[in-house]
Short mmCIF file of C-alpha atoms in Angstrom, two decimals:
data_model
loop_
_atom_site.label_atom_id
_atom_site.label_comp_id
_atom_site.label_asym_id
_atom_site.label_seq_id
_atom_site.Cartn_x
_atom_site.Cartn_y
_atom_site.Cartn_z
CA UNK A 1 -83.63 -94.83 -307.31
CA UNK A 2 -83.93 -97.42 -304.53
CA UNK A 3 -84.42 -96.57 -300.86
CA UNK A 4 -80.96 -97.78 -299.67
CA UNK A 5 -79.21 -95.66 -302.32
CA UNK A 6 -81.24 -92.64 -301.25
CA UNK A 7 -80.32 -93.31 -297.64
CA UNK A 8 -76.63 -93.57 -298.54
CA UNK A 9 -76.80 -90.30 -300.47
CA UNK A 10 -78.57 -88.57 -297.56
CA UNK A 11 -75.95 -89.88 -295.19
CA UNK A 12 -73.11 -88.69 -297.44
CA UNK A 13 -74.75 -85.26 -297.67
CA UNK A 14 -75.02 -85.11 -293.89
CA UNK A 15 -71.33 -86.02 -293.49
CA UNK A 16 -70.36 -83.43 -296.08
CA UNK A 17 -72.21 -80.77 -294.09
CA UNK A 18 -70.22 -81.66 -290.97
CA UNK A 19 -67.10 -80.57 -292.84
CA UNK A 20 -68.35 -77.00 -292.84
CA UNK A 21 -70.10 -76.75 -289.49
CA UNK A 22 -68.12 -77.58 -286.40
CA UNK A 23 -69.62 -77.44 -282.93
CA UNK A 24 -67.73 -76.16 -279.94
CA UNK A 25 -65.00 -78.41 -278.60
CA UNK A 26 -65.99 -80.41 -275.53
CA UNK A 27 -63.56 -79.74 -272.72
CA UNK A 28 -62.95 -81.31 -269.35
CA UNK A 29 -60.81 -84.09 -267.89
CA UNK A 30 -63.30 -86.88 -268.59
CA UNK A 31 -64.00 -85.69 -272.12
CA UNK A 32 -60.25 -85.90 -272.68
CA UNK A 33 -59.93 -89.37 -271.16
CA UNK A 34 -62.95 -90.69 -273.05
CA UNK A 35 -62.16 -88.98 -276.35
CA UNK A 36 -61.93 -92.37 -278.10
CA UNK A 37 -65.73 -92.32 -278.16
CA UNK A 38 -65.71 -89.10 -280.16
CA UNK A 39 -63.57 -89.68 -283.24
CA UNK A 40 -63.17 -86.90 -285.78
CA UNK A 41 -61.73 -89.09 -288.57
CA UNK A 42 -59.56 -86.30 -289.99
CA UNK A 43 -56.26 -88.08 -290.55
CA UNK A 44 -53.25 -86.25 -291.99
CA UNK A 45 -55.61 -83.78 -293.55
CA UNK A 46 -53.01 -81.01 -293.76
CA UNK A 47 -49.36 -80.31 -293.23
CA UNK A 48 -49.32 -78.35 -290.01
CA UNK A 49 -46.62 -77.24 -287.59
CA UNK A 50 -45.35 -80.21 -285.59
CA UNK A 51 -44.05 -79.81 -282.03
CA UNK A 52 -41.02 -81.92 -281.16
CA UNK A 53 -39.00 -82.38 -277.98
CA UNK A 54 -35.28 -81.66 -277.89
CA UNK A 55 -33.12 -82.45 -274.88
CA UNK A 56 -29.67 -81.33 -273.78
CA UNK A 57 -27.58 -82.64 -270.91
CA UNK A 58 -24.99 -81.26 -268.54
CA UNK A 59 -22.13 -83.64 -267.74
CA UNK A 60 -19.90 -83.89 -264.67
CA UNK A 61 -17.59 -81.24 -266.21
CA UNK A 62 -20.43 -78.70 -266.23
CA UNK A 63 -20.51 -78.53 -270.02
CA UNK A 64 -23.87 -78.59 -271.79
CA UNK A 65 -24.30 -80.79 -274.84
CA UNK A 66 -25.96 -79.59 -278.02
CA UNK A 67 -29.75 -79.89 -278.26
CA UNK A 68 -30.72 -83.30 -279.54
CA UNK A 69 -34.00 -84.69 -280.75
CA UNK A 70 -36.31 -84.70 -283.71
CA UNK A 71 -39.58 -86.20 -284.82
CA UNK A 72 -39.82 -89.93 -284.01
CA UNK A 73 -37.89 -92.15 -286.42
CA UNK A 74 -37.45 -95.92 -286.57
CA UNK A 75 -36.22 -98.68 -288.82
CA UNK A 76 -38.92 -100.73 -290.51
CA UNK A 77 -39.21 -104.48 -289.96
CA UNK A 78 -41.90 -106.84 -291.26
CA UNK A 79 -42.66 -108.09 -287.75
CA UNK A 80 -43.81 -104.53 -286.93
CA UNK A 81 -47.08 -105.26 -288.71
CA UNK A 82 -48.11 -107.63 -285.93
CA UNK A 83 -45.90 -106.57 -283.02
CA UNK A 84 -44.68 -103.01 -282.82
CA UNK A 85 -44.47 -101.93 -279.17
CA UNK A 86 -41.26 -99.89 -279.41
CA UNK A 87 -42.39 -97.80 -282.34
CA UNK A 88 -45.91 -97.36 -281.02
CA UNK A 89 -44.34 -96.09 -277.82
CA UNK A 90 -42.35 -93.55 -279.83
CA UNK A 91 -45.60 -92.39 -281.43
CA UNK A 92 -47.30 -92.23 -278.05
CA UNK A 93 -44.52 -90.03 -276.68
CA UNK A 94 -44.93 -87.76 -279.69
CA UNK A 95 -48.65 -87.54 -278.84
CA UNK A 96 -47.66 -86.43 -275.35
CA UNK A 97 -45.54 -83.64 -276.83
CA UNK A 98 -48.49 -82.60 -279.01
CA UNK A 99 -50.84 -82.57 -276.01
CA UNK A 100 -48.32 -80.46 -274.09
CA UNK A 101 -48.17 -78.02 -277.00
CA UNK A 102 -51.99 -77.84 -277.04
CA UNK A 103 -52.03 -77.27 -273.26
CA UNK A 104 -49.39 -74.53 -273.56
CA UNK A 105 -51.58 -72.63 -275.99
CA UNK A 106 -54.39 -72.66 -273.44
CA UNK A 107 -52.32 -72.07 -270.29
CA UNK A 108 -52.99 -68.81 -268.46
CA UNK A 109 -49.48 -68.24 -267.14
CA UNK A 110 -46.06 -69.83 -266.76
CA UNK A 111 -46.78 -71.05 -263.23
CA UNK A 112 -49.79 -73.02 -264.34
CA UNK A 113 -47.69 -74.80 -266.96
CA UNK A 114 -45.59 -76.61 -264.38
CA UNK A 115 -48.76 -78.03 -262.83
CA UNK A 116 -49.94 -79.55 -266.08
CA UNK A 117 -49.97 -83.33 -266.22
CA UNK A 118 -48.64 -83.15 -269.78
CA UNK A 119 -45.72 -80.94 -268.65
CA UNK A 120 -44.81 -83.20 -265.74
CA UNK A 121 -44.98 -86.27 -267.96
CA UNK A 122 -42.80 -84.46 -270.51
CA UNK A 123 -40.19 -83.85 -267.77
CA UNK A 124 -40.32 -87.56 -267.06
CA UNK A 125 -39.96 -88.41 -270.74
CA UNK A 126 -36.92 -86.13 -271.05
CA UNK A 127 -35.31 -87.79 -268.02
CA UNK A 128 -35.99 -91.27 -269.36
CA UNK A 129 -34.50 -90.40 -272.74
CA UNK A 130 -31.37 -88.99 -271.13
CA UNK A 131 -30.96 -91.93 -268.75
CA UNK A 132 -31.17 -94.29 -271.71
CA UNK A 133 -28.58 -92.44 -273.80
CA UNK A 134 -26.40 -90.44 -271.35
CA UNK A 135 -26.50 -92.19 -267.97
CA UNK A 136 -23.78 -89.95 -266.46
CA UNK A 137 -25.67 -86.67 -267.00
CA UNK A 138 -26.09 -84.44 -263.93
CA UNK A 139 -28.74 -82.12 -265.24
CA UNK A 140 -31.03 -81.90 -268.21
CA UNK A 141 -33.16 -79.38 -269.99
CA UNK A 142 -35.75 -79.85 -272.69
CA UNK A 143 -37.25 -77.64 -275.27
CA UNK A 144 -40.40 -77.93 -277.34
CA UNK A 145 -39.82 -76.59 -280.84
CA UNK A 146 -42.20 -76.35 -283.75
CA UNK A 147 -41.32 -77.82 -287.10
CA UNK A 148 -43.09 -75.40 -289.45
CA UNK A 149 -45.07 -76.81 -292.38
CA UNK A 150 -42.62 -77.85 -295.11
CA UNK A 151 -39.76 -76.58 -292.92
CA UNK A 152 -37.31 -77.55 -290.18
CA UNK A 153 -37.17 -76.77 -286.46
CA UNK A 154 -34.72 -74.04 -285.46
CA UNK A 155 -33.96 -72.45 -282.06
CA UNK A 156 -36.27 -69.54 -282.87
CA UNK A 157 -39.20 -71.96 -283.21
CA UNK A 158 -38.98 -72.93 -279.52
CA UNK A 159 -42.29 -72.57 -277.70
CA UNK A 160 -41.10 -73.86 -274.34
CA UNK A 161 -37.73 -74.17 -272.65
CA UNK A 162 -37.86 -76.05 -269.39
CA UNK A 163 -35.88 -74.99 -266.34
CA UNK A 164 -32.76 -77.03 -265.61
CA UNK A 165 -33.93 -80.36 -264.20
CA UNK A 166 -31.99 -82.86 -262.14
CA UNK A 167 -31.22 -85.84 -264.34
CA UNK A 168 -31.79 -88.23 -261.45
CA UNK A 169 -33.70 -91.41 -261.78
CA UNK A 170 -37.03 -91.18 -263.45
CA UNK A 171 -39.99 -92.05 -261.32
CA UNK A 172 -40.61 -95.78 -261.26
CA UNK A 173 -43.46 -96.85 -263.48
CA UNK A 174 -45.64 -97.72 -260.51
CA UNK A 175 -48.04 -95.84 -258.35
CA UNK B 1 -68.28 -111.38 -302.80
CA UNK B 2 -71.34 -111.50 -300.56
CA UNK B 3 -71.57 -112.27 -296.85
CA UNK B 4 -74.63 -113.31 -294.91
CA UNK B 5 -75.19 -111.54 -291.59
CA UNK B 6 -74.15 -114.67 -289.70
CA UNK B 7 -70.93 -115.08 -291.72
CA UNK B 8 -70.14 -111.36 -291.48
CA UNK B 9 -70.62 -111.52 -287.70
CA UNK B 10 -68.31 -114.52 -287.39
CA UNK B 11 -65.61 -112.96 -289.61
CA UNK B 12 -65.92 -109.75 -287.60
CA UNK B 13 -65.34 -111.66 -284.35
CA UNK B 14 -62.21 -113.34 -285.75
CA UNK B 15 -60.72 -110.08 -287.00
CA UNK B 16 -61.58 -108.31 -283.75
CA UNK B 17 -59.85 -111.04 -281.77
CA UNK B 18 -56.70 -110.68 -283.86
CA UNK B 19 -56.74 -106.90 -283.44
CA UNK B 20 -57.32 -107.05 -279.67
CA UNK B 21 -54.63 -109.70 -279.16
CA UNK B 22 -52.06 -107.63 -281.05
CA UNK B 23 -52.88 -104.60 -278.91
CA UNK B 24 -52.85 -106.49 -275.60
CA UNK B 25 -49.59 -108.32 -276.33
CA UNK B 26 -47.96 -104.98 -277.17
CA UNK B 27 -49.30 -103.50 -273.92
CA UNK B 28 -47.90 -106.41 -271.93
CA UNK B 29 -44.54 -106.00 -273.67
CA UNK B 30 -44.50 -102.30 -272.73
CA UNK B 31 -45.28 -103.15 -269.11
CA UNK B 32 -42.39 -105.59 -268.95
CA UNK B 33 -39.99 -103.32 -270.84
CA UNK B 34 -37.35 -100.78 -269.86
CA UNK B 35 -38.11 -97.38 -268.34
CA UNK B 36 -38.38 -95.95 -271.87
CA UNK B 37 -41.17 -98.39 -272.71
CA UNK B 38 -43.00 -98.57 -269.40
CA UNK B 39 -46.29 -96.71 -268.96
CA UNK B 40 -46.08 -93.14 -267.69
CA UNK B 41 -45.96 -92.96 -263.89
CA UNK B 42 -49.49 -93.20 -262.56
CA UNK B 43 -48.39 -91.00 -259.65
CA UNK B 44 -48.33 -88.08 -262.12
CA UNK B 45 -51.02 -89.20 -264.49
CA UNK B 46 -53.58 -89.65 -261.72
CA UNK B 47 -53.85 -85.87 -261.54
CA UNK B 48 -55.98 -86.14 -264.68
CA UNK B 49 -58.61 -87.35 -262.20
CA UNK B 50 -58.06 -84.61 -259.63
CA UNK B 51 -61.62 -83.35 -260.03
CA UNK B 52 -63.08 -86.82 -259.50
CA UNK B 53 -64.27 -88.21 -256.20
CA UNK B 54 -61.91 -89.93 -253.78
CA UNK B 55 -63.62 -93.22 -254.51
CA UNK B 56 -63.05 -92.95 -258.26
CA UNK B 57 -59.39 -92.06 -257.73
CA UNK B 58 -58.95 -94.95 -255.30
CA UNK B 59 -60.48 -97.37 -257.81
CA UNK B 60 -58.16 -96.22 -260.59
CA UNK B 61 -55.13 -96.19 -258.25
CA UNK B 62 -55.79 -99.84 -257.54
CA UNK B 63 -56.67 -100.78 -261.11
CA UNK B 64 -53.43 -99.39 -262.52
CA UNK B 65 -51.08 -101.06 -260.08
CA UNK B 66 -48.67 -102.92 -262.38
CA UNK B 67 -49.68 -106.40 -261.19
CA UNK B 68 -53.39 -105.71 -261.45
CA UNK B 69 -53.04 -103.96 -264.79
CA UNK B 70 -51.07 -106.94 -266.12
CA UNK B 71 -53.78 -109.33 -264.90
CA UNK B 72 -56.38 -107.07 -266.50
CA UNK B 73 -54.59 -107.28 -269.86
CA UNK B 74 -54.43 -111.08 -269.62
CA UNK B 75 -58.15 -111.34 -268.82
CA UNK B 76 -58.79 -108.95 -271.73
CA UNK B 77 -56.86 -111.30 -274.03
CA UNK B 78 -58.75 -114.36 -272.80
CA UNK B 79 -62.08 -112.62 -273.34
CA UNK B 80 -60.97 -111.61 -276.85
CA UNK B 81 -59.92 -115.19 -277.58
CA UNK B 82 -63.34 -116.47 -276.52
CA UNK B 83 -65.18 -114.30 -279.08
CA UNK B 84 -64.86 -116.52 -282.18
CA UNK B 85 -65.17 -119.76 -280.20
CA UNK B 86 -67.99 -119.00 -277.78
CA UNK B 87 -69.65 -116.14 -279.68
CA UNK B 88 -70.35 -112.64 -278.42
CA UNK B 89 -72.13 -113.26 -275.14
CA UNK B 90 -73.43 -110.22 -273.29
CA UNK B 91 -70.93 -110.34 -270.39
CA UNK B 92 -67.93 -110.81 -272.70
CA UNK B 93 -68.99 -108.20 -275.25
CA UNK B 94 -69.88 -105.56 -272.65
CA UNK B 95 -66.86 -106.48 -270.55
CA UNK B 96 -64.49 -106.08 -273.50
CA UNK B 97 -65.93 -102.65 -274.29
CA UNK B 98 -65.47 -101.42 -270.72
CA UNK B 99 -62.07 -103.08 -270.45
CA UNK B 100 -60.88 -101.38 -273.67
CA UNK B 101 -61.92 -98.00 -272.27
CA UNK B 102 -60.02 -98.66 -269.04
CA UNK B 103 -56.90 -99.66 -270.99
CA UNK B 104 -57.19 -96.44 -273.01
CA UNK B 105 -57.44 -94.34 -269.86
CA UNK B 106 -54.09 -95.77 -268.68
CA UNK B 107 -52.67 -94.01 -271.75
CA UNK B 108 -54.56 -90.76 -271.14
CA UNK B 109 -57.52 -91.72 -273.30
CA UNK B 110 -55.83 -93.18 -276.36
CA UNK B 111 -52.70 -95.17 -277.02
CA UNK B 112 -52.69 -94.94 -280.77
CA UNK B 113 -55.30 -92.36 -281.78
CA UNK B 114 -57.58 -93.52 -284.56
CA UNK B 115 -56.99 -97.22 -283.97
CA UNK B 116 -58.38 -96.83 -280.44
CA UNK B 117 -61.41 -95.00 -281.87
CA UNK B 118 -62.10 -97.75 -284.38
CA UNK B 119 -61.48 -100.57 -281.89
CA UNK B 120 -64.07 -99.01 -279.58
CA UNK B 121 -66.50 -98.64 -282.48
CA UNK B 122 -66.11 -102.32 -283.37
CA UNK B 123 -66.51 -103.41 -279.76
CA UNK B 124 -69.51 -101.09 -279.46
CA UNK B 125 -71.13 -102.80 -282.46
CA UNK B 126 -70.46 -106.25 -281.01
CA UNK B 127 -71.84 -105.15 -277.64
CA UNK B 128 -75.01 -103.76 -279.29
CA UNK B 129 -75.52 -107.08 -281.09
CA UNK B 130 -75.00 -109.10 -277.90
CA UNK B 131 -77.12 -106.84 -275.69
CA UNK B 132 -80.09 -106.56 -278.04
CA UNK B 133 -80.17 -110.18 -279.27
CA UNK B 134 -82.58 -111.37 -276.53
CA UNK B 135 -85.18 -108.76 -277.59
CA UNK B 136 -84.57 -108.32 -281.30
CA UNK B 137 -83.45 -111.81 -282.19
CA UNK B 138 -79.98 -112.79 -283.40
CA UNK B 139 -80.36 -111.65 -286.99
CA UNK B 140 -81.77 -108.17 -286.34
CA UNK B 141 -79.40 -107.59 -283.42
CA UNK B 142 -76.39 -108.40 -285.59
CA UNK B 143 -77.73 -106.18 -288.35
CA UNK B 144 -77.82 -103.31 -285.84
CA UNK B 145 -74.30 -104.05 -284.62
CA UNK B 146 -72.85 -104.42 -288.12
CA UNK B 147 -74.51 -101.22 -289.30
CA UNK B 148 -73.09 -99.29 -286.35
CA UNK B 149 -69.61 -100.47 -287.28
CA UNK B 150 -70.17 -99.83 -290.98
CA UNK B 151 -71.36 -96.28 -290.39
CA UNK B 152 -68.23 -95.50 -288.36
CA UNK B 153 -65.96 -97.11 -290.97
CA UNK B 154 -67.67 -95.32 -293.87
CA UNK B 155 -67.55 -92.03 -291.97
CA UNK B 156 -63.85 -92.49 -291.32
CA UNK B 157 -63.07 -92.96 -295.01
CA UNK B 158 -65.45 -90.33 -296.33
CA UNK B 159 -64.41 -87.60 -293.87
CA UNK B 160 -60.73 -88.43 -294.12
CA UNK B 161 -60.94 -88.15 -297.92
CA UNK B 162 -63.16 -85.14 -298.38
CA UNK B 163 -61.50 -83.02 -295.69
CA UNK B 164 -58.29 -83.20 -297.75
CA UNK B 165 -60.08 -81.50 -300.63
CA UNK B 166 -60.18 -78.32 -298.58
CA UNK B 167 -56.40 -78.03 -298.52
CA UNK B 168 -54.46 -76.83 -301.53
CA UNK B 169 -51.44 -78.86 -300.40
CA UNK B 170 -53.42 -82.07 -300.96
CA UNK B 171 -55.10 -80.93 -304.17
CA UNK B 172 -51.75 -80.00 -305.70
CA UNK B 173 -49.91 -83.07 -304.37
CA UNK B 174 -47.48 -81.10 -302.18
CA UNK B 175 -48.81 -82.49 -298.88
CA UNK B 176 -48.21 -86.19 -299.65
CA UNK B 177 -44.38 -86.18 -299.85
CA UNK B 178 -44.19 -83.69 -296.95
CA UNK B 179 -46.27 -85.98 -294.71
CA UNK B 180 -44.38 -89.08 -295.82
CA UNK B 181 -41.10 -87.31 -295.04
CA UNK B 182 -42.40 -86.84 -291.49
CA UNK B 183 -43.49 -90.48 -291.12
CA UNK B 184 -41.99 -92.82 -288.57
CA UNK B 185 -40.09 -94.70 -291.28
CA UNK B 186 -39.32 -91.53 -293.24
CA UNK B 187 -37.96 -89.52 -294.82
CA UNK B 188 -38.64 -90.60 -298.39
CA UNK B 189 -35.49 -91.43 -300.34
CA UNK B 190 -34.32 -88.46 -302.42
CA UNK B 191 -34.96 -90.45 -305.59
CA UNK B 192 -38.47 -91.60 -304.59
CA UNK B 193 -41.04 -91.37 -307.36
CA UNK B 194 -43.41 -89.77 -304.86
CA UNK B 195 -41.21 -86.66 -304.93
CA UNK B 196 -42.23 -86.11 -308.55
CA UNK B 197 -45.04 -83.54 -308.40
CA UNK B 198 -47.17 -85.28 -311.03
CA UNK B 199 -46.89 -88.69 -309.36
CA UNK B 200 -47.63 -87.17 -305.94
CA UNK B 201 -50.69 -85.36 -307.29
CA UNK B 202 -52.05 -88.48 -309.04
CA UNK B 203 -51.55 -90.58 -305.88
CA UNK B 204 -53.17 -87.89 -303.71
CA UNK B 205 -56.25 -87.70 -305.93
CA UNK B 206 -56.47 -91.51 -306.17
CA UNK B 207 -56.58 -91.79 -302.37
CA UNK B 208 -59.00 -88.89 -301.98
CA UNK B 209 -61.44 -90.31 -304.57
CA UNK B 210 -61.18 -93.84 -303.16
CA UNK B 211 -61.83 -92.63 -299.61
CA UNK B 212 -64.62 -90.20 -300.48
CA UNK B 213 -66.41 -92.75 -302.69
CA UNK B 214 -66.42 -95.49 -300.05
CA UNK B 215 -70.08 -94.94 -299.01
CA UNK B 216 -71.19 -95.22 -302.64
CA UNK B 217 -69.45 -98.59 -302.96
CA UNK B 218 -72.13 -99.97 -300.63
CA UNK B 219 -74.65 -100.13 -303.49
CA UNK B 220 -73.17 -103.46 -304.63
CA UNK B 221 -71.27 -105.97 -302.44
CA UNK B 222 -68.86 -106.70 -305.32
CA UNK B 223 -67.94 -103.04 -305.39
CA UNK B 224 -67.63 -102.99 -301.58
CA UNK B 225 -65.30 -106.00 -301.77
CA UNK B 226 -63.16 -104.22 -304.36
CA UNK B 227 -63.06 -101.08 -302.18
CA UNK B 228 -62.07 -103.21 -299.17
CA UNK B 229 -59.33 -104.92 -301.21
CA UNK B 230 -57.94 -101.48 -302.09
CA UNK B 231 -58.31 -100.71 -298.38
CA UNK B 232 -55.99 -103.56 -297.48
CA UNK B 233 -53.33 -102.10 -299.78
CA UNK B 234 -54.00 -98.58 -298.45
CA UNK B 235 -53.64 -99.59 -294.79
CA UNK B 236 -50.51 -101.60 -295.59
CA UNK B 237 -49.04 -98.43 -297.11
CA UNK B 238 -50.03 -96.43 -294.02
CA UNK B 239 -48.17 -98.98 -291.91
CA UNK B 240 -45.23 -99.03 -294.36
CA UNK B 241 -44.69 -95.28 -294.10
CA UNK B 242 -46.09 -94.33 -290.69
CA UNK B 243 -45.64 -97.54 -288.67
CA UNK B 244 -49.33 -97.59 -287.72
CA UNK B 245 -49.79 -101.36 -287.49
CA UNK B 246 -52.75 -101.10 -285.13
CA UNK B 247 -54.68 -99.05 -287.71
CA UNK B 248 -54.29 -101.89 -290.21
CA UNK B 249 -55.88 -104.48 -287.91
CA UNK B 250 -58.53 -102.16 -286.46
CA UNK B 251 -59.85 -101.27 -289.94
CA UNK B 252 -59.56 -104.85 -291.25
CA UNK B 253 -62.01 -105.81 -288.50
CA UNK B 254 -64.63 -103.52 -290.07
CA UNK B 255 -64.48 -105.03 -293.57
CA UNK B 256 -66.74 -108.05 -292.84
CA UNK B 257 -69.34 -105.61 -291.47
CA UNK B 258 -69.12 -103.46 -294.62
CA UNK B 259 -69.49 -106.43 -296.98
CA UNK B 260 -72.27 -107.92 -294.82
CA UNK B 261 -74.24 -104.66 -294.84
CA UNK B 262 -73.74 -104.21 -298.60
CA UNK B 263 -75.09 -107.74 -299.08
CA UNK B 264 -78.07 -106.77 -296.96
CA UNK B 265 -78.72 -103.66 -299.07
CA UNK B 266 -78.69 -105.71 -302.25
CA UNK B 267 -81.20 -108.07 -300.68
#
């Protein structure tokens, strides 16, 4: 057997071992911001619970709407293969919801949740969604619910219900 | 198909340019878009840096002002465009790597998950080649860069494939339709063939075997080329169901490196 083939086999064996031994997760703000240097290459490896954001609005008459929202959905177009900003933005917002869910699992108490960057950005996302669809809303509230594996999200899968938030104008996208 | 190191390097630069331009044009479109598209407010996001020094925060505050960030993206595009024409010079290659990291940080570390990882890996390989060329010589430096990219690409396929073997849902074919139902362009039509358990299981195993066997395809460049051709179809399907267009281009950029390294192995 030639040297390169042996090297490839050794490399494959090493990778296979990494499937069974996982080191401790690196934590810290800069590890998070520079995580693109530390890929784990485990894409869609299982069907897990998926957190999604639902939003409801309160109109001028004081009536609350039903909760609305689901996993991100879009219509496919061929141009999306080379230019897909809208849909990539939807996926990015879903990532934010997933980061918030991960932060919630690690949060010490309810007070600390409201200080989280992911929570505050989620408030902003909820406001932006409402302003785009229901410009006359006076107040909003959002919920993070889990879609169980092979299931659907229901009110009893809520992991976070925000306080009532002023609909207002979202913060401008500047510093 | 075989590729010399020089040809693989040139093809890599072309594919990287295409991938970077697609990403930067999308980022510019988001900047110019409605509130729903615009980047998250930096006034909130800057708290990710609350433990950093005042100087670091001041630098990022300035860097992510909309006008400066827009100019940054345009310079990033121009640098990417120069790659196939002027070659990977040290300032451009290192600059693109740093610039890509800074763009990622504006999106809290990653805009589009795995595609950001792979784009950084490719830029890292190009930077290694450019930085080491004066000492190692062009050929050896490019071999180092192409191998770095190949190892990341092979790891991505091998790990992504074999990790699925650990889950009964994948082994039995139940996971595939469930994940496709959750895709951006989902759910699958009720009459989709992929809802048939046998079809789903065969497709699942075909993907798992193809991904897990990718490192072994390196023993012959013809085999690597075949595996890459299947890869084009695979990544098109990922885009078709999940809308992940950036993944398609980020992984396409690694294929010249894979074929170039397989050619090298064969001698």
